[in-house]
């Protein structure tokens, strides 16, 4: 099975997880290429300066300083670099320009002859011609119990709303946002975890769920779990007022 990963150049969490994923895929599955989107935590493309300003204004100086230092540390530590991880596994980068759905970008991805597209933190909406490039479709990792908490930053929102449980969902991508049928889903007890601890925990479980999904797709032996719109909740990027409510609920970012 030839896999193309669609992800973003996250400096905090994804490098070690993608390393784990590539190391633990079944022997018949091979990552033949990776599209690496620009980091876009706010759901849209913004300049680096705009990202910094928005982070500071929404989350405050302590959060900004903590992640600023982590960002600098990631630049000095090659283990935090997705590019370095991919190079160690001899996985080529697929260079795209602009929207992944363009005819030119689709042609580049198609040249790798993928059987399956795997989206991990993909930050563009995928259109049908792209989804049809791979014979077995496209799956996406979302760290929440879909159909609840569709959208951005589910780890923040489940804590903000004082949920006792969250989860991980791997689903077949359609042209909506987190709307496709679910292939693998795992429930996770939140406990007293900070947001950072919850992200790390669910990302690790997410890699294991992607591996289970690959195995199910390869065997063809699976039953899809519904992801009904009528039961969904959807959240975008938080405001400073949401962050105040997060703290008021006794939650921690790290």
Coordinates of N, CA and C in Angstrom, one line a residue:
X1 N 0.9 -1.2 0.0 CA 0.0 0.0 0.0 C 0.9 1.2 0.0
X2 N 0.7 2.1 -1.0 CA 1.5 3.3 -1.1 C 0.7 4.5 -0.5
X3 N 1.4 5.1 0.5 CA 0.7 6.1 1.3 C 1.4 7.5 1.1
X4 N 0.6 8.5 0.9 CA 1.1 9.9 0.9 C 0.5 10.6 2.1
X5 N 1.3 11.1 3.0 CA 0.9 11.9 4.1 C 0.7 13.3 3.8
X6 N -0.4 13.9 4.3 CA -0.6 15.4 4.1 C -0.6 16.0 5.5
X7 N 0.3 16.8 5.8 CA 0.4 17.3 7.2 C 1.0 18.7 7.2
X8 N 1.2 19.3 8.3 CA 1.8 20.6 8.4 C 3.1 20.6 9.2
X9 N 4.0 21.6 9.0 CA 5.3 21.7 9.6 C 5.2 22.1 11.1
X10 N 4.5 21.3 11.9 CA 4.3 21.6 13.3 C 5.6 21.5 14.0
X11 N 6.0 22.5 14.8 CA 7.3 22.5 15.5 C 7.2 21.9 16.9
X12 N 6.0 21.5 17.4 CA 5.8 21.1 18.7 C 5.6 19.6 19.0
X13 N 4.7 19.0 18.2 CA 4.1 17.7 18.5 C 4.3 16.6 17.4
X14 N 4.3 17.0 16.2 CA 4.0 16.0 15.1 C 5.3 15.2 14.7
X15 N 6.5 15.8 14.9 CA 7.7 15.1 14.4 C 7.8 13.7 15.0
X16 N 7.7 13.6 16.4 CA 7.9 12.3 17.0 C 6.8 11.4 16.7
X17 N 5.6 11.9 16.5 CA 4.4 11.1 16.2 C 4.5 10.5 14.8
X18 N 4.9 11.3 13.8 CA 5.1 10.8 12.5 C 6.2 9.8 12.4
X19 N 7.3 10.0 13.2 CA 8.4 9.1 13.3 C 7.8 7.7 13.8
X20 N 7.0 7.8 14.8 CA 6.4 6.5 15.4 C 5.5 5.9 14.3
X21 N 4.7 6.7 13.6 CA 3.8 6.1 12.6 C 4.6 5.4 11.5
X22 N 5.6 6.0 11.0 CA 6.3 5.4 9.9 C 7.0 4.1 10.3
X23 N 7.6 4.2 11.6 CA 8.2 3.0 12.1 C 7.3 1.8 12.3
X24 N 6.0 2.1 12.6 CA 5.1 1.0 13.1 C 4.0 0.7 12.1
X25 N 4.1 1.2 10.9 CA 3.1 0.8 9.9 C 3.4 -0.7 9.5
X26 N 2.4 -1.4 9.1 CA 2.6 -2.8 8.7 C 3.5 -2.9 7.5
X27 N 4.2 -4.0 7.3 CA 5.2 -4.1 6.3 C 4.7 -3.9 4.9
X28 N 3.4 -4.1 4.6 CA 2.9 -3.9 3.3 C 2.6 -2.4 3.0
X29 N 2.7 -1.5 4.0 CA 2.4 -0.1 3.8 C 3.7 0.7 3.8
X30 N 3.8 1.6 2.8 CA 5.0 2.4 2.6 C 4.6 3.8 2.4
X31 N 5.2 4.7 3.2 CA 5.0 6.2 3.0 C 5.9 6.6 1.8
X32 N 5.3 6.9 0.7 CA 6.1 7.2 -0.5 C 6.3 8.7 -0.7
X33 N 5.7 9.6 0.0 CA 5.8 11.0 -0.1 C 5.0 11.7 1.0
X34 N 5.4 13.0 1.2 CA 4.7 13.8 2.2 C 4.5 15.2 1.7
X35 N 3.3 15.7 1.8 CA 3.0 17.1 1.5 C 3.1 17.8 2.9
X36 N 3.9 18.9 3.0 CA 4.1 19.6 4.2 C 3.6 21.0 4.1
X37 N 2.3 21.2 4.6 CA 1.7 22.5 4.6 C 2.5 23.5 5.6
X38 N 2.4 24.8 5.3 CA 2.8 25.8 6.2 C 2.0 25.7 7.5
X39 N 2.6 25.9 8.6 CA 1.9 25.8 9.9 C 0.8 26.9 9.9
X40 N -0.4 26.4 10.3 CA -1.6 27.3 10.3 C -2.5 27.0 11.5
X41 N -2.1 27.4 12.7 CA -2.9 27.0 13.9 C -4.2 27.7 14.0
X42 N -4.4 28.8 13.2 CA -5.6 29.6 13.3 C -6.6 29.3 12.3
X43 N -6.4 28.2 11.5 CA -7.3 27.8 10.5 C -7.3 28.6 9.2
X44 N -6.3 29.5 9.1 CA -6.1 30.2 7.8 C -4.6 30.6 7.7
X45 N -4.2 31.0 6.5 CA -2.8 31.4 6.3 C -2.6 32.8 6.8
X46 N -1.6 33.0 7.6 CA -1.3 34.3 8.2 C 0.2 34.4 8.2
X47 N 0.7 35.6 8.2 CA 2.2 35.9 8.3 C 2.6 35.4 9.7
X48 N 4.0 35.2 9.8 CA 4.5 34.8 11.1 C 4.3 35.9 12.2
X49 N 4.4 37.1 11.8 CA 4.2 38.2 12.7 C 2.7 38.3 13.2
X50 N 1.8 38.1 12.2 CA 0.4 38.0 12.6 C 0.1 36.9 13.6
X51 N 0.7 35.7 13.3 CA 0.5 34.6 14.2 C 1.0 34.9 15.6
X52 N 2.1 35.6 15.7 CA 2.7 35.9 17.1 C 1.7 36.9 17.8
X53 N 1.3 37.9 17.0 CA 0.4 38.9 17.6 C -0.9 38.3 18.1
X54 N -1.5 37.4 17.3 CA -2.7 36.8 17.6 C -2.6 35.9 18.8
X55 N -1.5 35.1 18.9 CA -1.2 34.2 20.0 C -1.1 35.0 21.3
X56 N -0.4 36.1 21.3 CA -0.2 37.0 22.5 C -1.5 37.6 22.9
X57 N -2.3 38.1 21.9 CA -3.5 38.8 22.3 C -4.6 37.9 22.9
X58 N -4.6 36.6 22.3 CA -5.7 35.7 22.8 C -5.3 34.9 24.0
X59 N -4.0 34.4 24.1 CA -3.6 33.5 25.1 C -2.8 34.2 26.2
X60 N -2.3 35.4 26.0 CA -1.6 36.1 27.0 C -0.1 35.8 27.1
X61 N 0.6 36.6 27.9 CA 2.1 36.6 27.9 C 2.7 35.3 28.3
X62 N 2.1 34.6 29.3 CA 2.8 33.4 29.8 C 2.7 32.3 28.8
X63 N 1.6 32.1 28.2 CA 1.4 31.1 27.1 C 2.4 31.5 25.9
X64 N 2.4 32.8 25.6 CA 3.3 33.2 24.5 C 4.7 32.9 24.8
X65 N 5.2 33.2 26.0 CA 6.6 33.0 26.3 C 6.9 31.5 26.3
X66 N 6.0 30.7 26.9 CA 6.2 29.2 27.0 C 6.4 28.6 25.6
X67 N 5.5 28.9 24.7 CA 5.5 28.3 23.4 C 6.6 29.0 22.5
X68 N 6.9 30.3 22.8 CA 8.0 30.9 22.1 C 9.3 30.2 22.4
X69 N 9.5 29.8 23.6 CA 10.8 29.1 24.0 C 10.8 27.7 23.4
X70 N 9.6 27.1 23.4 CA 9.5 25.7 22.8 C 9.8 25.8 21.3
X71 N 9.3 26.9 20.6 CA 9.5 27.0 19.2 C 11.0 27.2 18.9
X72 N 11.7 28.0 19.7 CA 13.1 28.2 19.5 C 13.9 26.9 19.8
X73 N 13.4 26.2 20.8 CA 14.1 24.9 21.1 C 13.9 23.9 20.0
X74 N 12.7 23.9 19.3 CA 12.5 23.0 18.2 C 13.4 23.3 17.0
X75 N 13.8 24.6 16.9 CA 14.7 24.9 15.8 C 16.1 24.5 16.0
X76 N 16.4 24.3 17.3 CA 17.8 23.8 17.7 C 17.9 22.3 17.8
X77 N 16.7 21.6 17.8 CA 16.7 20.2 18.1 C 16.1 19.5 16.8
X78 N 17.0 18.8 16.1 CA 16.5 18.2 14.8 C 15.5 17.1 15.0
X79 N 15.4 16.6 16.3 CA 14.3 15.6 16.5 C 12.9 16.1 16.5
X80 N 12.8 17.5 16.6 CA 11.5 18.2 16.5 C 11.2 18.6 15.1
X81 N 12.0 18.3 14.1 CA 11.8 18.7 12.8 C 11.2 17.6 11.9
X82 N 10.0 17.8 11.4 CA 9.4 16.8 10.6 C 10.2 16.6 9.3
X83 N 10.8 17.6 8.8 CA 11.7 17.4 7.6 C 12.8 16.5 7.9
X84 N 13.5 16.6 9.1 CA 14.6 15.7 9.4 C 14.1 14.3 9.6
X85 N 12.9 14.1 10.3 CA 12.3 12.8 10.4 C 12.1 12.1 9.1
X86 N 11.5 12.9 8.2 CA 11.2 12.3 6.9 C 12.5 11.9 6.1
X87 N 13.5 12.8 6.3 CA 14.8 12.5 5.6 C 15.4 11.2 6.2
X88 N 15.3 11.0 7.5 CA 15.8 9.7 8.1 C 15.1 8.5 7.6
X89 N 13.9 8.6 7.2 CA 13.1 7.5 6.7 C 13.1 7.5 5.2
X90 N 13.9 8.4 4.5 CA 14.0 8.4 3.1 C 12.6 8.7 2.4
X91 N 11.8 9.5 3.1 CA 10.5 9.9 2.5 C 10.6 11.2 1.9
X92 N 10.4 11.3 0.6 CA 10.5 12.6 -0.1 C 9.4 13.6 0.2
X93 N 9.8 14.9 0.2 CA 8.8 15.9 0.3 C 8.2 16.2 -1.1
X94 N 6.9 16.3 -1.1 CA 6.2 16.7 -2.4 C 6.0 18.2 -2.3
X95 N 6.7 18.9 -3.1 CA 6.6 20.4 -3.1 C 5.4 20.9 -3.8
X96 N 4.5 21.6 -3.1 CA 3.4 22.2 -3.8 C 3.4 23.7 -3.6
X97 N 2.7 24.4 -4.4 CA 2.6 25.9 -4.3 C 1.1 26.3 -4.3
X98 N 0.7 26.9 -3.1 CA -0.7 27.4 -3.0 C -1.6 26.2 -2.7
X99 N -2.8 26.3 -3.2 CA -3.9 25.4 -2.9 C -3.6 24.0 -3.4
X100 N -3.7 23.0 -2.5 CA -3.4 21.6 -2.8 C -4.4 21.1 -3.9
X101 N -5.5 21.7 -4.0 CA -6.5 21.2 -5.0 C -6.3 21.6 -6.4
X102 N -5.3 22.5 -6.7 CA -5.0 22.9 -8.0 C -4.6 21.8 -8.9
X103 N -4.8 21.9 -10.2 CA -4.5 20.9 -11.2 C -3.1 20.5 -11.1
X104 N -2.2 21.5 -11.0 CA -0.7 21.2 -11.0 C -0.3 20.5 -9.7
X105 N -0.9 20.8 -8.6 CA -0.5 20.1 -7.3 C -1.1 18.7 -7.3
X106 N -2.3 18.6 -7.8 CA -2.9 17.2 -7.9 C -2.0 16.3 -8.8
X107 N -1.5 16.9 -9.9 CA -0.6 16.1 -10.8 C 0.7 15.6 -10.1
X108 N 1.2 16.5 -9.2 CA 2.4 16.1 -8.5 C 2.2 15.0 -7.5
X109 N 1.0 15.1 -6.8 CA 0.7 14.0 -5.9 C 0.4 12.7 -6.6
X110 N -0.3 12.8 -7.7 CA -0.7 11.6 -8.5 C 0.5 10.9 -9.0
X111 N 1.6 11.6 -9.3 CA 2.8 11.0 -9.8 C 3.4 10.0 -8.8
X112 N 3.0 10.1 -7.6 CA 3.5 9.2 -6.6 C 2.7 7.9 -6.5
X113 N 1.6 7.9 -7.3 CA 0.8 6.7 -7.4 C 0.2 6.2 -6.0
X114 N -0.4 7.1 -5.3 CA -0.8 6.7 -3.9 C -2.1 5.8 -3.9
X115 N -2.0 4.8 -3.0 CA -3.2 4.0 -2.7 C -4.1 4.7 -1.7
X116 N -3.4 5.4 -0.7 CA -4.1 6.0 0.4 C -3.5 7.4 0.7
X117 N -4.3 8.4 0.9 CA -3.9 9.7 1.5 C -4.2 9.7 3.0
X118 N -3.2 10.1 3.8 CA -3.4 10.2 5.2 C -3.2 11.6 5.7
X119 N -4.2 12.3 6.1 CA -4.1 13.7 6.6 C -3.9 13.7 8.1
X120 N -2.9 14.4 8.5 CA -2.6 14.6 10.0 C -2.3 16.1 10.2
X121 N -3.3 16.8 10.7 CA -3.2 18.2 10.8 C -3.3 18.9 9.5
X122 N -3.9 18.3 8.5 CA -4.0 19.0 7.2 C -4.9 20.3 7.4
X123 N -4.5 21.4 6.8 CA -5.1 22.6 7.1 C -5.7 23.3 5.9
X124 N -6.0 22.5 4.9 CA -6.8 22.9 3.7 C -8.0 22.0 3.5
X125 N -9.0 22.5 2.9 CA -10.2 21.7 2.6 C -9.9 20.9 1.3
X126 N -10.1 19.6 1.3 CA -9.8 18.8 0.2 C -11.0 18.6 -0.7
X127 N -10.9 18.9 -2.0 CA -12.0 18.8 -2.9 C -12.0 17.4 -3.5
X128 N -13.1 17.0 -4.1 CA -13.3 15.6 -4.6 C -12.2 15.2 -5.6
X129 N -11.8 16.0 -6.6 CA -10.7 15.5 -7.5 C -9.4 15.0 -6.8
X130 N -9.1 15.7 -5.7 CA -7.9 15.3 -4.9 C -8.2 14.0 -4.1
X131 N -9.4 13.9 -3.5 CA -9.7 12.7 -2.8 C -9.8 11.5 -3.6
X132 N -10.1 11.7 -4.9 CA -10.2 10.6 -5.8 C -8.8 10.1 -6.4
X133 N -7.8 10.9 -6.0 CA -6.4 10.5 -6.6 C -6.0 9.1 -6.1
X134 N -6.3 8.8 -4.8 CA -5.9 7.6 -4.2 C -7.0 6.5 -4.3
X135 N -6.6 5.3 -4.7 CA -7.6 4.3 -5.0 C -8.4 3.9 -3.7
X136 N -7.8 4.1 -2.5 CA -8.5 3.7 -1.3 C -9.0 4.9 -0.5
X137 N -8.9 6.1 -1.1 CA -9.4 7.3 -0.5 C -8.4 8.0 0.4
X138 N -9.0 8.9 1.2 CA -8.2 9.7 2.1 C -8.8 9.6 3.5
X139 N -7.9 9.4 4.5 CA -8.4 9.4 5.9 C -7.7 10.5 6.6
X140 N -8.4 11.0 7.7 CA -7.9 12.1 8.5 C -8.0 11.8 10.0
X141 N -7.0 12.3 10.7 CA -7.0 12.2 12.2 C -7.6 13.4 12.8
X142 N -8.6 13.2 13.7 CA -9.2 14.3 14.5 C -9.2 13.9 15.9
X143 N -8.6 14.7 16.8 CA -8.5 14.4 18.2 C -9.7 14.8 19.0
X144 N -10.8 14.2 18.7 CA -12.1 14.4 19.4 C -13.0 13.3 19.1
X145 N -14.1 13.1 19.9 CA -15.1 12.1 19.6 C -16.1 12.6 18.6
X146 N -15.8 12.6 17.4 CA -16.8 13.1 16.4 C -18.1 12.3 16.5
X147 N -19.2 13.0 16.2 CA -19.4 14.3 15.6 C -19.2 15.5 16.5
X148 N -19.0 15.3 17.8 CA -18.7 16.4 18.7 C -17.4 17.0 18.5
X149 N -17.3 18.3 18.7 CA -16.0 19.1 18.6 C -15.3 19.0 17.3
X150 N -16.2 19.1 16.2 CA -15.6 19.3 14.9 C -14.9 20.7 14.9
X151 N -13.9 20.9 14.0 CA -13.3 22.2 13.8 C -11.9 22.3 14.5
X152 N -11.6 23.5 14.9 CA -10.2 23.8 15.4 C -10.1 23.5 16.9
X153 N -8.8 23.1 17.3 CA -8.4 23.0 18.6 C -9.3 22.3 19.6
X154 N -9.7 21.0 19.2 CA -10.6 20.3 20.1 C -10.1 20.1 21.5
X155 N -8.7 20.0 21.7 CA -8.2 19.8 23.0 C -8.5 21.0 23.9
X156 N -8.5 22.2 23.3 CA -8.9 23.4 24.1 C -10.3 23.3 24.5
X157 N -11.2 23.1 23.5 CA -12.6 23.2 23.7 C -13.2 22.1 24.7
X158 N -12.6 20.9 24.7 CA -13.1 19.9 25.6 C -12.8 20.3 27.0
X159 N -11.6 20.9 27.2 CA -11.2 21.4 28.6 C -12.1 22.6 29.0
X160 N -12.2 23.5 28.0 CA -13.0 24.7 28.2 C -14.4 24.4 28.7
X161 N -15.0 23.3 28.2 CA -16.4 22.9 28.5 C -16.4 21.8 29.6
X162 N -15.2 21.6 30.2 CA -15.1 20.7 31.4 C -15.6 19.3 31.1
X163 N -15.3 18.8 29.9 CA -15.7 17.4 29.5 C -14.8 16.4 30.4
X164 N -15.4 15.3 30.7 CA -14.7 14.2 31.4 C -13.9 13.3 30.4
X165 N -14.5 13.2 29.2 CA -13.9 12.4 28.2 C -13.7 13.1 26.9
X166 N -12.7 12.7 26.1 CA -12.6 13.1 24.7 C -12.2 11.9 24.0
X167 N -11.5 12.0 22.8 CA -11.2 10.8 22.1 C -10.4 11.1 20.8
X168 N -10.3 10.1 20.0 CA -9.6 10.2 18.7 C -10.5 9.6 17.7
X169 N -10.6 10.2 16.5 CA -11.4 9.7 15.4 C -10.6 9.7 14.2
X170 N -10.6 8.6 13.5 CA -10.0 8.5 12.1 C -11.1 8.3 11.2
X171 N -11.3 9.2 10.2 CA -12.5 9.1 9.3 C -12.1 9.3 7.9
X172 N -12.9 8.8 7.0 CA -12.7 9.0 5.6 C -13.1 10.4 5.2
X173 N -12.3 11.1 4.6 CA -12.5 12.5 4.3 C -13.5 12.7 3.1
X174 N -14.5 13.6 3.3 CA -15.3 14.0 2.2 C -15.0 15.5 2.0
X175 N -15.9 16.2 1.4 CA -15.6 17.6 1.1 C -16.1 18.6 2.2
X176 N -16.6 18.0 3.3 CA -16.9 18.9 4.4 C -15.8 19.0 5.4
X177 N -16.1 19.6 6.6 CA -15.1 19.7 7.6 C -15.4 18.7 8.8
X178 N -14.6 17.7 8.8 CA -14.7 16.6 9.9 C -16.1 15.9 9.8
X179 N -16.5 15.7 8.5 CA -17.9 15.2 8.4 C -18.0 13.8 7.8
X180 N -16.9 13.2 7.4 CA -16.9 11.9 6.8 C -17.2 10.7 7.8
X181 N -17.5 9.6 7.3 CA -17.8 8.4 8.1 C -16.5 7.9 8.8
X182 N -16.7 7.5 10.1 CA -15.6 7.2 11.0 C -15.2 5.7 10.8
X183 N -13.8 5.5 10.7 CA -13.3 4.2 10.5 C -12.8 3.6 11.9
X184 N -12.1 4.4 12.7 CA -11.7 4.0 14.0 C -11.9 5.1 15.0
X185 N -12.4 4.8 16.2 CA -12.6 5.8 17.2 C -12.3 5.2 18.6
X186 N -11.5 6.0 19.4 CA -11.1 5.6 20.7 C -11.5 6.7 21.7
X187 N -12.1 6.3 22.8 CA -12.5 7.2 23.9 C -11.3 7.4 24.8
X188 N -11.1 8.6 25.3 CA -10.0 8.9 26.2 C -10.5 9.7 27.4
X189 N -10.1 9.2 28.6 CA -10.5 9.9 29.8 C -9.5 11.1 30.0
X190 N -10.0 12.3 30.2 CA -9.2 13.5 30.3 C -8.5 13.6 31.6
X191 N -9.1 13.2 32.7 CA -8.5 13.3 34.0 C -8.1 14.7 34.4
X192 N -6.9 14.9 35.0 CA -6.4 16.2 35.3 C -5.4 16.7 34.3
X193 N -5.4 16.2 33.1 CA -4.3 16.6 32.2 C -4.5 18.1 31.8
X194 N -3.3 18.7 31.5 CA -3.3 20.0 30.9 C -3.6 19.9 29.4
X195 N -3.7 21.0 28.8 CA -3.9 20.9 27.3 C -2.7 20.3 26.6
X196 N -1.5 20.7 27.0 CA -0.3 20.1 26.4 C -0.3 18.6 26.6
X197 N -0.5 18.1 27.8 CA -0.5 16.7 28.1 C -1.6 16.0 27.3
X198 N -2.7 16.6 27.2 CA -3.8 16.0 26.4 C -3.5 15.9 24.9
X199 N -2.9 16.9 24.4 CA -2.5 16.9 23.0 C -1.5 15.8 22.8
X200 N -0.5 15.7 23.6 CA 0.5 14.6 23.5 C -0.1 13.2 23.6
X201 N -1.0 13.1 24.5 CA -1.7 11.8 24.7 C -2.5 11.4 23.5
X202 N -3.4 12.3 23.1 CA -4.3 12.0 22.0 C -3.5 11.8 20.6
X203 N -2.5 12.6 20.5 CA -1.7 12.4 19.2 C -1.1 11.0 19.2
X204 N -0.5 10.5 20.3 CA 0.0 9.2 20.3 C -1.0 8.1 20.0
X205 N -2.2 8.2 20.7 CA -3.3 7.3 20.4 C -3.7 7.4 19.0
X206 N -3.7 8.7 18.5 CA -4.1 8.9 17.1 C -3.2 8.2 16.1
X207 N -1.9 8.1 16.3 CA -1.0 7.4 15.4 C -1.4 5.9 15.4
X208 N -1.7 5.4 16.6 CA -2.0 4.0 16.7 C -3.4 3.7 16.0
X209 N -4.3 4.7 16.1 CA -5.6 4.5 15.4 C -5.4 4.6 13.8
X210 N -4.4 5.4 13.4 CA -4.1 5.5 11.9 C -3.6 4.1 11.5
X211 N -2.7 3.5 12.3 CA -2.2 2.2 11.9 C -3.3 1.1 11.9
X212 N -4.2 1.2 12.9 CA -5.4 0.3 12.8 C -6.2 0.5 11.6
X213 N -6.4 1.8 11.2 CA -7.2 2.1 10.0 C -6.5 1.6 8.8
X214 N -5.2 1.7 8.7 CA -4.5 1.1 7.5 C -4.7 -0.4 7.4
X215 N -4.7 -1.0 8.6 CA -4.9 -2.5 8.6 C -6.3 -2.8 8.2
X216 N -7.3 -2.1 8.6 CA -8.7 -2.3 8.2 C -8.9 -2.1 6.8
X217 N -8.3 -1.0 6.2 CA -8.5 -0.7 4.8 C -7.8 -1.7 4.0
X218 N -6.7 -2.2 4.4 CA -6.0 -3.2 3.6 C -6.8 -4.6 3.6
X219 N -7.4 -4.9 4.7 CA -8.2 -6.2 4.8 C -9.5 -6.0 4.1
X220 N -10.0 -4.8 4.1 CA -11.4 -4.6 3.6 C -12.5 -5.0 4.6
X221 N -12.0 -5.4 5.8 CA -13.0 -5.9 6.8 C -13.2 -4.8 7.9
X222 N -14.2 -3.9 7.6 CA -14.5 -2.9 8.6 C -16.0 -2.5 8.4
X223 N -16.5 -1.9 9.5 CA -17.8 -1.3 9.5 C -17.7 0.1 9.9
X224 N -18.2 1.0 9.1 CA -18.1 2.5 9.3 C -19.0 2.9 10.4
X225 N -18.5 3.9 11.2 CA -19.3 4.5 12.3 C -19.9 5.8 11.8
X226 N -21.2 6.0 12.0 CA -21.8 7.2 11.5 C -21.2 8.5 12.1
X227 N -21.3 9.6 11.4 CA -20.8 10.9 11.9 C -21.9 11.9 11.6
X228 N -23.1 11.8 12.3 CA -24.2 12.5 11.8 C -24.2 14.0 12.1
X229 N -24.6 14.8 11.2 CA -24.6 16.3 11.3 C -25.5 16.7 12.5
X230 N -26.6 16.0 12.7 CA -27.6 16.5 13.7 C -27.0 16.4 15.1
X231 N -26.0 15.6 15.3 CA -25.4 15.5 16.6 C -24.1 16.3 16.8
X232 N -23.7 17.0 15.8 CA -22.4 17.7 15.8 C -22.4 19.0 16.6
X233 N -21.2 19.3 17.1 CA -20.8 20.6 17.6 C -19.6 21.0 16.8
X234 N -19.5 22.3 16.6 CA -18.4 22.9 15.8 C -17.8 24.1 16.5
X235 N -16.4 24.2 16.5 CA -15.8 25.3 17.1 C -14.6 25.8 16.3
X236 N -14.5 27.1 16.3 CA -13.4 27.8 15.6 C -12.3 28.2 16.6
X237 N -11.4 29.1 16.2 CA -10.4 29.5 17.1 C -10.9 30.3 18.3
X238 N -10.4 30.1 19.5 CA -11.0 30.7 20.7 C -10.7 32.2 20.7
X239 N -11.4 32.9 21.5 CA -11.2 34.3 21.8 C -10.5 34.5 23.1
X240 N -10.1 35.7 23.5 CA -9.5 35.9 24.8 C -10.6 35.6 25.9
X241 N -11.9 35.9 25.6 CA -12.9 35.6 26.6 C -13.0 34.1 26.8
X242 N -12.9 33.3 25.7 CA -12.9 31.8 25.9 C -11.7 31.4 26.8
X243 N -10.5 32.0 26.6 CA -9.4 31.7 27.4 C -9.6 32.0 28.9
X244 N -10.3 33.1 29.1 CA -10.6 33.4 30.5 C -11.5 32.4 31.1
X245 N -12.5 31.9 30.3 CA -13.4 30.9 30.8 C -12.7 29.6 31.0
X246 N -11.7 29.3 30.2 CA -10.8 28.1 30.3 C -10.1 28.1 31.7
X247 N -9.5 29.3 32.0 CA -8.8 29.4 33.3 C -9.8 29.3 34.5
X248 N -11.0 30.0 34.3 CA -12.0 30.0 35.4 C -12.5 28.6 35.7
X249 N -12.5 27.7 34.7 CA -12.9 26.3 34.9 C -11.7 25.5 35.6
X250 N -10.6 26.2 35.9 CA -9.5 25.5 36.6 C -8.6 24.7 35.7
X251 N -8.6 25.0 34.4 CA -7.8 24.2 33.4 C -6.5 24.9 33.2
X252 N -5.5 24.1 32.8 CA -4.1 24.5 32.5 C -3.7 24.2 31.1
X253 N -2.9 25.1 30.5 CA -2.4 24.9 29.2 C -1.2 24.0 29.2
X254 N -0.4 24.0 30.3 CA 0.8 23.2 30.4 C 1.2 23.0 31.9

